[in-house]
XYZ file of C-alpha atoms in Angstrom:
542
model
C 0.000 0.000 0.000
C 1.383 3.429 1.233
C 5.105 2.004 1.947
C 5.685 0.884 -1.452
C 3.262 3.318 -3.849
C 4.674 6.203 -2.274
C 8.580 5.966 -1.424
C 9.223 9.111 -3.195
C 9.781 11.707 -0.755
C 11.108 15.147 -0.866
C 13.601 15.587 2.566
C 14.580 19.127 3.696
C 16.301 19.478 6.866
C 15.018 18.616 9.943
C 14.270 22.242 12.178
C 13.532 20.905 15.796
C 10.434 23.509 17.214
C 10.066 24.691 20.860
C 6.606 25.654 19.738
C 5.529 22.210 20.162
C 6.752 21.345 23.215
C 3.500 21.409 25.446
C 1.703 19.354 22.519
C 4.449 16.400 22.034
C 3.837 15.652 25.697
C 0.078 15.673 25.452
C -0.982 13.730 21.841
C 1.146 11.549 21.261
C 1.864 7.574 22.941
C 5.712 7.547 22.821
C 8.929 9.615 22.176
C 9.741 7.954 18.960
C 6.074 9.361 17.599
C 6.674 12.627 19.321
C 9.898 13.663 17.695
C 7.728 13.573 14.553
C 5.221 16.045 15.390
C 7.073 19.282 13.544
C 9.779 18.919 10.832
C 10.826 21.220 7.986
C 9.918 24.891 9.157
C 12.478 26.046 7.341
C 10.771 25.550 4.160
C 7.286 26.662 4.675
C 5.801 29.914 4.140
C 3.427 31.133 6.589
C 1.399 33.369 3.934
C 0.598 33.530 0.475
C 1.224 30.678 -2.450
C 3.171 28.778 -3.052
C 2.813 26.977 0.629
C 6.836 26.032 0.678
C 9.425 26.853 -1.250
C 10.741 23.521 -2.429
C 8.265 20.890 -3.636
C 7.396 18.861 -1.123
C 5.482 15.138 -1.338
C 2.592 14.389 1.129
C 0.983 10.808 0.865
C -2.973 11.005 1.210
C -6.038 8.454 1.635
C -9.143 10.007 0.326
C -13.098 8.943 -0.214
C -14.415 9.940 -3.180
C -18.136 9.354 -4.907
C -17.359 8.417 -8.090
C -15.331 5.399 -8.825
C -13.887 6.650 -12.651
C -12.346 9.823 -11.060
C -8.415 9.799 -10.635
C -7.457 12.227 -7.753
C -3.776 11.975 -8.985
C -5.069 13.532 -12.128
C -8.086 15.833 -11.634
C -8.363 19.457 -12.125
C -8.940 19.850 -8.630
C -5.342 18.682 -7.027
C -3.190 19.230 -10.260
C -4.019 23.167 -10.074
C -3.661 23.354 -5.972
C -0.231 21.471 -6.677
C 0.642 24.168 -9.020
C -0.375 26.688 -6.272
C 1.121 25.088 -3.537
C 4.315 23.178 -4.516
C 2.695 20.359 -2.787
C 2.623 17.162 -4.740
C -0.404 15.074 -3.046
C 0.009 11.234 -3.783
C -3.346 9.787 -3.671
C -4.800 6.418 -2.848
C -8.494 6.660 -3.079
C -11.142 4.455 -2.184
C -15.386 4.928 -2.939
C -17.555 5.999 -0.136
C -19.542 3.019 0.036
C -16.174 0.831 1.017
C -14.737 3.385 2.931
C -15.272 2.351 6.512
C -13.803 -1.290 5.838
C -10.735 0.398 4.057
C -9.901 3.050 6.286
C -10.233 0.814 9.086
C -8.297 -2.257 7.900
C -5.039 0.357 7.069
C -5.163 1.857 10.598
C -5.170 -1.762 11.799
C -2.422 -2.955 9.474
C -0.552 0.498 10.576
C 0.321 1.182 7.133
C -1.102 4.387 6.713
C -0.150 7.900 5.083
C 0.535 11.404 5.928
C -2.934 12.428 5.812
C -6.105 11.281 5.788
C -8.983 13.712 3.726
C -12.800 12.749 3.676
C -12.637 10.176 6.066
C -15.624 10.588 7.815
C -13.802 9.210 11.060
C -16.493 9.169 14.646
C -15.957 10.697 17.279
C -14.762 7.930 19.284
C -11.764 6.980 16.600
C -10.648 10.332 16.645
C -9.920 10.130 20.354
C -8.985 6.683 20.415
C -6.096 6.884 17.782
C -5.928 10.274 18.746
C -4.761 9.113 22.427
C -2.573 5.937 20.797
C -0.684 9.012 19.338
C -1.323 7.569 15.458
C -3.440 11.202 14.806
C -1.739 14.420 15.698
C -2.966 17.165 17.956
C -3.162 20.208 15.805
C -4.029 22.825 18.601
C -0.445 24.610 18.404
C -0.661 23.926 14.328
C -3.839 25.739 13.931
C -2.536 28.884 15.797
C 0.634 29.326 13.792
C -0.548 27.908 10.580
C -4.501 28.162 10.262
C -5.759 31.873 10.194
C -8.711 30.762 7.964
C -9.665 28.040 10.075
C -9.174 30.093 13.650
C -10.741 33.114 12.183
C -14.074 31.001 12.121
C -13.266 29.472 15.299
C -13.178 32.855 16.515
C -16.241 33.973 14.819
C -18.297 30.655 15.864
C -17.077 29.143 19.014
C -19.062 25.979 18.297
C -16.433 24.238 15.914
C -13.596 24.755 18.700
C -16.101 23.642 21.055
C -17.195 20.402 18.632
C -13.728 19.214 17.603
C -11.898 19.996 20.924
C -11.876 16.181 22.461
C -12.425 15.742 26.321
C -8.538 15.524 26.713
C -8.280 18.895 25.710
C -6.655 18.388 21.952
C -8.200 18.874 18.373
C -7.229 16.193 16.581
C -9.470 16.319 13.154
C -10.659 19.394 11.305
C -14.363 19.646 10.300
C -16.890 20.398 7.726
C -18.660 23.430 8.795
C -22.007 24.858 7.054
C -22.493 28.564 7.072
C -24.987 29.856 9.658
C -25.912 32.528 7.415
C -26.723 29.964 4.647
C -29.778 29.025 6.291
C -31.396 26.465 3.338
C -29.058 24.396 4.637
C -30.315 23.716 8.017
C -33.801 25.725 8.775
C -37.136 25.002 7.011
C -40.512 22.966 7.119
C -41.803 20.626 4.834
C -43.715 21.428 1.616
C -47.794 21.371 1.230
C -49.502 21.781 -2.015
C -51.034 24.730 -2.259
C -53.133 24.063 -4.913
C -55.056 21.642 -2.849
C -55.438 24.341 -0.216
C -57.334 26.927 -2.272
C -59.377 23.823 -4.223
C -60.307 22.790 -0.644
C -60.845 26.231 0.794
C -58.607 25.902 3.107
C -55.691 27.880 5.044
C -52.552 27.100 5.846
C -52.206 25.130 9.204
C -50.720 27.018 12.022
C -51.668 24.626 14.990
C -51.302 20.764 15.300
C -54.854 20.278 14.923
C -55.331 22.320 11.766
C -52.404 20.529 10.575
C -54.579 17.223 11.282
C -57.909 19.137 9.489
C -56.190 19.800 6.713
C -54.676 16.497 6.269
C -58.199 14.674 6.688
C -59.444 16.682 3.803
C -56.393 16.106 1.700
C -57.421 12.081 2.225
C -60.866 12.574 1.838
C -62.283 15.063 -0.193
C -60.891 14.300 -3.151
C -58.520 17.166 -3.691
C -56.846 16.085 -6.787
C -60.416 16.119 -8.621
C -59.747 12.291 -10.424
C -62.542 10.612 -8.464
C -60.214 8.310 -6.456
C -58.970 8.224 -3.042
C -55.375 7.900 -3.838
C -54.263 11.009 -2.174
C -51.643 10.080 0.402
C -52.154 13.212 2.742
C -48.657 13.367 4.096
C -45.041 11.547 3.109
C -41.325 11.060 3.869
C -38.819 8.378 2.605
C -36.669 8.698 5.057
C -37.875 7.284 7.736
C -40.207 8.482 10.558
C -37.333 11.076 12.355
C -37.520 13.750 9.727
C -41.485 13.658 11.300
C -40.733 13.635 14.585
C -37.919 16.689 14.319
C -40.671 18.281 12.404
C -43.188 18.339 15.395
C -40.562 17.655 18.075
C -41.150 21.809 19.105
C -44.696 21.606 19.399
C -44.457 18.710 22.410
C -41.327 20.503 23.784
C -38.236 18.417 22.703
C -35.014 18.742 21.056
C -34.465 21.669 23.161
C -30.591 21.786 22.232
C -31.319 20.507 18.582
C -30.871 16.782 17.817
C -26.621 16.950 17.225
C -26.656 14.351 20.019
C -29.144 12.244 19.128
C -32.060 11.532 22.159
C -30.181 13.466 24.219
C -31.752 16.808 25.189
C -31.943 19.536 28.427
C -34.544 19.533 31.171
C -34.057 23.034 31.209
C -35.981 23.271 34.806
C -32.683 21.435 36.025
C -30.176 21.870 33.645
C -29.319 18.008 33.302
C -29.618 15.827 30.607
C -32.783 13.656 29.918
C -33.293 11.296 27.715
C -36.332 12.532 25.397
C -37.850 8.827 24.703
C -38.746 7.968 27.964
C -40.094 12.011 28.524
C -43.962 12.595 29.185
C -43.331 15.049 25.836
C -41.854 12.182 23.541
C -44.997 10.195 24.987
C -47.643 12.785 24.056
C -45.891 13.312 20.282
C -45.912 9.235 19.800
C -49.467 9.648 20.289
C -49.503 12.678 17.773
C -47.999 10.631 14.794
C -50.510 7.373 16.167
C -53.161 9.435 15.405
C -51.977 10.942 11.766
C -50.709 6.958 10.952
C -53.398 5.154 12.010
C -56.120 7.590 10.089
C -53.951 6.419 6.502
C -52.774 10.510 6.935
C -49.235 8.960 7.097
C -47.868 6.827 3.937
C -48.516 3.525 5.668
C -44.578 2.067 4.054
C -42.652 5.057 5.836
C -40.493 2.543 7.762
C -39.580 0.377 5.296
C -39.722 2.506 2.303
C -36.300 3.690 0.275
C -35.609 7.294 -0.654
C -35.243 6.242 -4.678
C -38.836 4.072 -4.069
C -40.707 7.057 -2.211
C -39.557 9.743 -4.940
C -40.508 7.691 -7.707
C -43.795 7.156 -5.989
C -43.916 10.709 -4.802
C -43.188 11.920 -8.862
C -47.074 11.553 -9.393
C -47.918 14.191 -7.818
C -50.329 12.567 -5.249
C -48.944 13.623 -1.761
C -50.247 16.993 -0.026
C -47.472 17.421 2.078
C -43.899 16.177 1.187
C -40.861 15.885 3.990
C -37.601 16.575 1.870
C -35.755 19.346 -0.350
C -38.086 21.594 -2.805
C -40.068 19.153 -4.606
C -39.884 21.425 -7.461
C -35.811 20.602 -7.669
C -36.575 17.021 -6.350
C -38.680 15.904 -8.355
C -39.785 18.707 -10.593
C -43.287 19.172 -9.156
C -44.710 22.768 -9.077
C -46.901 24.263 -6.612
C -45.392 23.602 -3.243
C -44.797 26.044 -0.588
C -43.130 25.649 2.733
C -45.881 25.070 5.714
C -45.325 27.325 8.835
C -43.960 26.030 11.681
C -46.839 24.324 13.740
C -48.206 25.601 17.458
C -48.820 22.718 20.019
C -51.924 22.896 22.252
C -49.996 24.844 24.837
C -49.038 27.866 22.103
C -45.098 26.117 21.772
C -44.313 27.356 18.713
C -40.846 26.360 17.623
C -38.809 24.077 15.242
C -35.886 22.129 17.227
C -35.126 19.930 14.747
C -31.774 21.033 13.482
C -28.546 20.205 14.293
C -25.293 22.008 14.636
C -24.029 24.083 11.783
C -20.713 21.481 12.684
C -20.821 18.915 10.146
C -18.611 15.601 10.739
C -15.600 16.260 12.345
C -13.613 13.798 11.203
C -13.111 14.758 7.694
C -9.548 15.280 7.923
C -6.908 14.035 9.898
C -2.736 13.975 10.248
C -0.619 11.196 11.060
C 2.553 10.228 12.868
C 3.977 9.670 9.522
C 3.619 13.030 8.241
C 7.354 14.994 7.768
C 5.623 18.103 7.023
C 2.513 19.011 9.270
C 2.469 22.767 9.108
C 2.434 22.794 5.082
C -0.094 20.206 5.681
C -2.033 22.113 7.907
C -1.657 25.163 5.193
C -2.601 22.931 2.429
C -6.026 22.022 4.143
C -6.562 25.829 5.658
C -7.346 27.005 2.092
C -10.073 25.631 2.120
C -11.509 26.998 5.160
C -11.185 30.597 3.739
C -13.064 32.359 0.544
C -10.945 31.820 -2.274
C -10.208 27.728 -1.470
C -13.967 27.576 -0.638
C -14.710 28.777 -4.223
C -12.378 27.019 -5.992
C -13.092 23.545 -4.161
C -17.024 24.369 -4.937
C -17.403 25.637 -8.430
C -13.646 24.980 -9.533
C -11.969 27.419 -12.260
C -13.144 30.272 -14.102
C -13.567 29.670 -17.877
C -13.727 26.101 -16.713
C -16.336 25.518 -14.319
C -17.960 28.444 -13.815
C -18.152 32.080 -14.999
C -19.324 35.511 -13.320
C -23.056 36.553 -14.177
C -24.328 40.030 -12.603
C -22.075 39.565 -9.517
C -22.960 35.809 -8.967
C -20.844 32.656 -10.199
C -23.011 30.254 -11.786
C -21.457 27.126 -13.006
C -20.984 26.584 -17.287
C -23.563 25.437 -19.580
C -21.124 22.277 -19.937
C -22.019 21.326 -16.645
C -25.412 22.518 -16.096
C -26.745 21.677 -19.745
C -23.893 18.813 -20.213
C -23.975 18.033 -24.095
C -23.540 14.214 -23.375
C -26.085 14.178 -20.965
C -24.354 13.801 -18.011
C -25.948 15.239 -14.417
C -24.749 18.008 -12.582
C -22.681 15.848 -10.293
C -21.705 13.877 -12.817
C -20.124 16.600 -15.421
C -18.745 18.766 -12.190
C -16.620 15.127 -11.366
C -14.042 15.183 -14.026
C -13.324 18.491 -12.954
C -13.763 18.740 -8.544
C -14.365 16.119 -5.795
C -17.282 17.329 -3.545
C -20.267 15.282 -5.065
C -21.231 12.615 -2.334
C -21.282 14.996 0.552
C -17.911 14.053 1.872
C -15.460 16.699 2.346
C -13.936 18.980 4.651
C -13.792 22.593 4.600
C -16.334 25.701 4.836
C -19.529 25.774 2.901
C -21.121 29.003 1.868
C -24.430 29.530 -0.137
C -22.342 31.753 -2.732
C -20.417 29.303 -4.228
C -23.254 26.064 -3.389
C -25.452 25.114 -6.361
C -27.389 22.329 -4.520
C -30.895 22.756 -3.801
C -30.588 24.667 -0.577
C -29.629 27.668 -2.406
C -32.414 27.642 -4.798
C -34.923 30.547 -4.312
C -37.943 28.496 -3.109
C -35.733 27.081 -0.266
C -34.476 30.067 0.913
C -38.210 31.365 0.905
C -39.091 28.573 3.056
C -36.189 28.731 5.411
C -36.982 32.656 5.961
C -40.630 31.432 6.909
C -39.447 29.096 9.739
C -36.226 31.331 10.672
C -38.845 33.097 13.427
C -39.859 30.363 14.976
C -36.612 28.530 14.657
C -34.615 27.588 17.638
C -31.390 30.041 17.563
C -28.077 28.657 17.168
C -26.638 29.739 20.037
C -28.996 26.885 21.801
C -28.132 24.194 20.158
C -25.565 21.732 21.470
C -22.692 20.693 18.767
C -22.353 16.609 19.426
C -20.446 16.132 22.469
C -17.224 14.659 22.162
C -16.425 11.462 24.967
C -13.554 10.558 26.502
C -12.400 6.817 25.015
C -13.551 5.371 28.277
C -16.753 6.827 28.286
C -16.903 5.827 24.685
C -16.140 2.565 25.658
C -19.033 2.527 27.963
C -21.208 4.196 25.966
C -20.970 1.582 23.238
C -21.849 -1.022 25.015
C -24.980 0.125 26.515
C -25.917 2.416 23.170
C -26.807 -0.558 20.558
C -29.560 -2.468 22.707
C -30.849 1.053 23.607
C -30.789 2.939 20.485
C -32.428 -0.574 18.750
C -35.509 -0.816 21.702
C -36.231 2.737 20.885
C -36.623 2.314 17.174
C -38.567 -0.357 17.205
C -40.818 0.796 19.932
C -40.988 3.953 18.647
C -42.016 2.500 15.209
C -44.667 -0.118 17.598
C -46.269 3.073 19.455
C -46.816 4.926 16.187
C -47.918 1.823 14.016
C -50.497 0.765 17.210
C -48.688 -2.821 17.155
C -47.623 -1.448 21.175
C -50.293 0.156 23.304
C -49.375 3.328 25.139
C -50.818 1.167 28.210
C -47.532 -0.414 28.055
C -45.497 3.006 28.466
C -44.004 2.467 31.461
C -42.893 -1.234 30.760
C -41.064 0.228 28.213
C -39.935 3.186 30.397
C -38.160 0.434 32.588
C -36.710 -1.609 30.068
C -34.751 0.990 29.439
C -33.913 1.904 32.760
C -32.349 -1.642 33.223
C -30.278 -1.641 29.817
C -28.620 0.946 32.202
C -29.919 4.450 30.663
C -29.104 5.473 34.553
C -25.290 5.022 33.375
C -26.439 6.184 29.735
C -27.146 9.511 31.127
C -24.146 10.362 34.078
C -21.859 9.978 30.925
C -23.842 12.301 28.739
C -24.328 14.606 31.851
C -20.674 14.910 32.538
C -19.891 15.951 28.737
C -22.237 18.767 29.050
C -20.798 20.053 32.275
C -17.341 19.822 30.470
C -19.514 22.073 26.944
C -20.304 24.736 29.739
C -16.559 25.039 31.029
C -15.610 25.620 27.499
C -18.596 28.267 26.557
């Protein structure tokens, strides 16, 4: 693998750095690893291009989307080489096998300088993190980051997401702009058409939400004389439902980052929403809407590619996904308003942190040259990389219209027919999601940007919970990892399925606290003193 595909190396002198003294002691598991931390000062340029002055060879694993690209010859790396003087050697692997790989060349400890798109959890980043095998950048980002800690200054949530509990950053992020708001904030999407043929108004309460729905089902509002309206639909499962609603019954207080894990903000400790009176009374919600047909009766089994194809007729008054106009070119769909619960709670909580995964790039012990490295990735965390990784090279890619860069009739109009991810692949890498750096709505093209989302994130942004509330994913220590994981699979599992059984009436809500204390003895007591201590340690960092 790495050893023998990449043995060519450039190798300046070595410049020992004091600056890195506190950190050697702290990240890494022996002295032999340590001494490797910071090499080759001498030839790296804090500002400006190129990065050093003699070319310099980094060895890189990477995930990538589409299996006929060739990162060692794409647009993308052969013109931030040219930039840079770095020459990245790449061994790539496709997303779908990328757990397996990555994992199997940590274990064989044949691994490379850097590791980009990785998508590494929480708990691997502080468990090879502590074995020393990934290095603390905290010292690296101050000297050699000024995008990255500029947005760390502006938004203390990423240094508060990718700090782990021993105090080190080990992994840089992706990290969505809070000001691009399609992203993150909106509602789902009714038909308005039905509305006015129905005479009705837009739902503003849970109940009118359930009126509305009832007459979608029964009164016929697609005028063909059948009843195959399917008043309300997801294919994603029945979460993107509950975070819908979740506001209304008073959960997801911090946003969902951390899964069922929430604030009693009465006490300020942790609770676990499933087993709340709130989560009970919402269950009950979504019994109603499912057991009425209101529901599409297959949203637990369904897959997103079989719900959109079904969902292309045009047959479902409210849709749970992107702009169905960009989705699956339907007109006439407007975002609903964010629904009032029978107590006047008025307020979406289900979004997460603007922190994406954290564990989208990484540095090794092997790595001769960590502050070009560190350089290398920064780029990307500041305007110009941000462009250039998003809509790629003037001319090219994309041109300037009226102040906005749109991307080139060759890619949005491709002549052989490809898509837009498709044609934008022999040119950039971020199709598939997976990639670390800053995204901004100026230089996005997905359907978050589009007009009709931003009109329906606008609609919700009032009754949106702010982002100073919600908690980024909390980051364990590797023994409260390790306990974690062995109490979080039976949980997480008995939840699901009861959650699904509640909804689906196959459980009655007479056997609520049965299931309240089969929790309680797969140890959720435990569950929650871990997930309580990692918020006190969030608050000593705020």
């Amino acid at each position: 693998m790495f050893g023998k595909k990449y043995g060519r190396r450039y190798l300046a002198g070595i410049v020992a750095s004091a600056l890195f003294s506190s950190l050697l002691l702290s990240g890494c598991s022996d002295e032999e690893t340590s001494k490797k931390v910071e090499k080759n000062l001498d030839n790296v340029n804090k500002t400006g291009m190129p990065i050093v002055e003699e070319k310099v060879e980094i060895d890189a694993f990477g995930a990538k989307f589409f299996a006929s690209q060739d990162w060692d010859d794409l647009m993308l790396w052969n013109k931030y080489e040219e930039m840079t003087n770095i020459d990245v050697n790449w061994e790539t692997v496709q997303i779908q096998s990328l757990e397996e790989k990555r994992n199997l060349m940590l274990a064989s400890g044949d691994y490379p300088d850097m590791i980009f798109a990785a998508a590494f959890s929480r708990s691997d980043i502080a468990k090879y993190g502590k074995q020393g095998v990934f290095l603390p950048l905290n010292d690296l980002i101050d000297e050699y980051a000024p995008n990255l800690k500029k947005l760390m200054e502006k938004y203390p949530v990423i240094e508060q997401g990718i700090t782990m509990a021993d105090g080190n950053i080990y992994s840089l992020p992706a990290f969505y702009d809070p000001e691009f708001i399609g992203l993150s904030t909106g509602t789902s999407w009714i038909k308005s058409e039905w509305l006015d043929k129905l005479g009705l108004e837009e739902p503003k309460t849970l109940d009118e939400f359930y009126n509305v729905l009832k007459a979608f089902k029964e009164q016929d509002p697609n005028g063909n004389g059948k009843a195959d309206e399917i008043p309300w639909g997801g294919g994603y499962g029945i979460d993107p439902l509950i975070n819908e609603l979740g506001g209304a019954f008073g959960i997801n207080s911090r946003g969902t980052s951390n899964g069922h894990i929430d604030l009693d903000v009465e006490t300020d400790k942790v609770r676990f929403e499933p087993t709340s009176d709130d989560y009970k009374e919402l269950l009950k919600y979504l019994n109603k809407l499912y057991t009425e047909g209101l529901i599409n009766q297959d949203i637990f089994t369904t897959e997103p590619h079989e719900f959109n194809a079904a969902a292309g007729s045009g047959n479902y008054g409210v849709l749970s996904s992107i702009d169905p106009k960009t989705l699956l070119g339907l007109d006439g769909y407007a975002g609903i308003p964010v629904l009032a619960g029978e107590d006047g709670k008025q307020l979406l909580t289900g979004v997460g942190s603007r922190l994406g995964n954290i564990g989208m790039f990484v540095m090794t012990d092997k790595n001769e040259n960590p502050a070009a490295t560190l350089r290398w990735m920064d780029h990307f965390y500041g305007d110009e990389g941000s462009k250039m990784f998003f809509m790629g090279f003037e001319g090219v890619t994309f041109e300037e219209k009226d102040g906005e860069f749109v991307y080139t009739e060759e890619i949005t109009n491709n002549p052989d027919g490809l898509n837009l991810d498709q044609a934008i692949s022999k040119y950039l890498t971020w199709p598939g999601g997976y990639y670390p750096g800053f995204v901004q709505k100026k230089y996005f093209q997905g359907a978050e940007a589009k007009d009709a989302q931003t009109a329906n994130s606008e609609k919700a942004l009032p009754h949106t919970l702010s982002q100073d509330k919600i908690w980024p994913a909390f980051n364990l220590t590797v023994e409260e990892q390790d306990q974690i994981s062995a109490m979080s699979t039976d949980i997480d599992t008995f939840v699901e399925e009861s959650t699904a059984a509640f909804i689906t009436g196959n459980k009655s809500f007479s056997e609520w606290d049965k299931y309240v204390e089969s929790l309680e003895k797969m140890g959720l007591k435990d569950y929650l003193k871990i997930y309580q201590a990692a918020y006190e340690r969030y608050k000593e960092q705020k």
